[in-house]
Coordinates of N, CA and C and ligand atoms in Angstrom, one line a residue:
M256 N 0.8 -1.2 0.0 CA 0.0 0.0 0.0 C 0.9 1.3 0.0
R257 N 2.2 1.1 0.3 CA 3.0 2.3 0.4 C 3.8 2.5 -0.9
C258 N 4.2 1.5 -1.5 CA 4.9 1.7 -2.8 C 4.2 0.8 -3.8
K259 N 4.6 0.8 -5.0 CA 4.0 0.1 -6.1 C 4.7 -1.2 -6.4
A260 N 5.6 -1.7 -5.5 CA 6.3 -2.9 -5.8 C 5.3 -4.1 -5.8
P261 N 5.5 -5.0 -6.7 CA 4.6 -6.1 -6.8 C 4.8 -7.0 -5.6
L262 N 3.7 -7.5 -5.0 CA 3.8 -8.3 -3.8 C 3.6 -9.8 -4.1
G263 N 4.5 -10.5 -3.4 CA 4.4 -12.0 -3.5 C 3.6 -12.4 -2.3
C264 N 3.2 -13.7 -2.3 CA 2.4 -14.2 -1.2 C 3.2 -14.2 0.1
D265 N 4.5 -14.2 0.0 CA 5.3 -14.1 1.2 C 5.1 -12.7 1.9
D266 N 5.1 -11.7 1.1 CA 4.9 -10.3 1.6 C 3.5 -10.2 2.3
V267 N 2.5 -10.8 1.6 CA 1.2 -10.7 2.2 C 1.1 -11.5 3.5
A268 N 1.7 -12.7 3.5 CA 1.6 -13.6 4.7 C 2.4 -13.0 5.9
I269 N 3.6 -12.4 5.6 CA 4.3 -11.9 6.8 C 3.7 -10.6 7.3
Y270 N 3.0 -9.9 6.4 CA 2.3 -8.7 6.9 C 1.2 -9.1 7.8
R271 N 0.4 -10.1 7.3 CA -0.7 -10.6 8.1 C -0.2 -11.1 9.5
K272 N 0.9 -11.8 9.4 CA 1.5 -12.4 10.6 C 1.9 -11.4 11.6
M273 N 2.6 -10.4 11.1 CA 3.3 -9.4 12.0 C 2.5 -8.2 12.3
V274 N 1.6 -7.8 11.5 CA 0.9 -6.6 11.6 C -0.6 -6.8 11.9
L275 N -1.3 -7.3 10.9 CA -2.7 -7.3 11.0 C -3.2 -8.6 10.3
R276 N -3.8 -9.5 11.1 CA -4.2 -10.8 10.5 C -5.2 -10.7 9.4
C277 N -6.1 -9.7 9.5 CA -7.2 -9.6 8.5 C -7.0 -8.5 7.5
A278 N -5.7 -8.1 7.4 CA -5.4 -7.0 6.5 C -5.8 -7.3 5.1
T279 N -6.3 -6.3 4.4 CA -6.6 -6.4 3.0 C -5.7 -5.6 2.1
E280 N -4.9 -4.7 2.7 CA -3.8 -4.0 2.0 C -2.5 -4.3 2.7
F281 N -1.5 -4.4 1.9 CA -0.2 -4.9 2.4 C 1.0 -4.0 2.0
M282 N 2.1 -4.2 2.7 CA 3.3 -3.6 2.3 C 4.3 -4.6 1.8
C283 N 5.2 -4.2 0.9 CA 6.2 -5.1 0.5 C 7.2 -5.3 1.7
I284 N 8.1 -6.2 1.6 CA 9.0 -6.5 2.7 C 9.9 -5.3 3.0
D285 N 10.3 -4.5 2.1 CA 11.1 -3.3 2.3 C 10.3 -2.3 3.2
C286 N 9.1 -2.0 2.8 CA 8.3 -1.1 3.5 C 7.9 -1.6 4.9
L287 N 7.7 -2.9 5.0 CA 7.3 -3.4 6.2 C 8.5 -3.4 7.2
A288 N 9.7 -3.6 6.7 CA 10.9 -3.6 7.6 C 11.1 -2.2 8.1
E289 N 10.9 -1.2 7.2 CA 11.0 0.2 7.6 C 9.9 0.6 8.7
Y290 N 8.7 0.1 8.4 CA 7.6 0.4 9.3 C 7.8 -0.2 10.7
L291 N 8.4 -1.4 10.7 CA 8.6 -2.1 12.0 C 9.9 -1.7 12.6
G292 N 10.7 -1.0 11.9 CA 12.0 -0.6 12.4 C 13.0 -1.7 12.5
V293 N 12.9 -2.7 11.6 CA 13.8 -3.8 11.6 C 14.5 -3.9 10.2
S294 N 15.5 -4.8 10.1 CA 16.1 -4.9 8.8 C 15.3 -5.8 7.9
R295 N 15.5 -5.6 6.6 CA 14.8 -6.5 5.7 C 15.2 -8.0 5.9
Q296 N 16.5 -8.1 6.3 CA 17.0 -9.5 6.5 C 16.2 -10.2 7.7
A297 N 15.9 -9.4 8.7 CA 15.1 -9.9 9.8 C 13.7 -10.4 9.4
I298 N 13.1 -9.7 8.5 CA 11.8 -10.1 8.0 C 12.0 -11.4 7.2
E299 N 13.0 -11.4 6.3 CA 13.2 -12.6 5.5 C 13.4 -13.9 6.4
E300 N 14.2 -13.6 7.4 CA 14.4 -14.8 8.4 C 13.1 -15.2 9.0
R301 N 12.3 -14.3 9.3 CA 11.0 -14.7 9.9 C 10.1 -15.5 8.9
I302 N 10.2 -15.1 7.7 CA 9.4 -15.8 6.7 C 9.9 -17.2 6.6
R303 N 11.2 -17.3 6.5 CA 11.9 -18.7 6.4 C 11.5 -19.5 7.6
F304 N 11.6 -18.9 8.8 CA 11.2 -19.6 10.0 C 9.8 -20.1 10.0
Y305 N 8.9 -19.3 9.7 CA 7.5 -19.7 9.7 C 7.2 -20.8 8.6
R306 N 7.9 -20.7 7.5 CA 7.7 -21.6 6.4 C 8.3 -23.0 6.8
E307 N 9.5 -22.9 7.4 CA 10.2 -24.2 7.7 C 9.5 -24.9 8.9
T308 N 9.0 -24.2 9.9 CA 8.4 -24.8 11.0 C 7.0 -25.2 10.7
G309 N 6.4 -24.6 9.7 CA 5.0 -24.9 9.4 C 4.1 -24.5 10.5
S310 N 4.6 -23.5 11.3 CA 3.8 -23.1 12.5 C 2.7 -22.1 12.2
C311 N 2.7 -21.6 11.0 CA 1.7 -20.6 10.6 C 1.0 -21.0 9.4
A312 N -0.3 -21.0 9.5 CA -1.2 -21.4 8.4 C -1.1 -20.5 7.2
L313 N -0.6 -19.3 7.4 CA -0.5 -18.3 6.3 C 0.7 -18.7 5.4
F314 N 1.6 -19.5 5.8 CA 2.7 -19.9 5.0 C 2.6 -21.3 4.5
R315 N 2.1 -21.5 3.3 CA 1.9 -22.8 2.8 C 2.4 -22.8 1.3
Ligands
ZN445 ZN1 7.1 -1.1 -0.6

């Protein structure tokens, strides 16, 4: 919603996971990282973590 970068399902899923579960508008990973005050790498690591553990239904 902040920039026009194309969003992958990972972007959508991590946004829902970390910000708002029922969100209908999303940020790309770069904007989300800035919004949360963390590094992009930290976001990517969380995506990988959720996917590998299968702990989150948003990551399939
Ligand atoms: Zn963006």
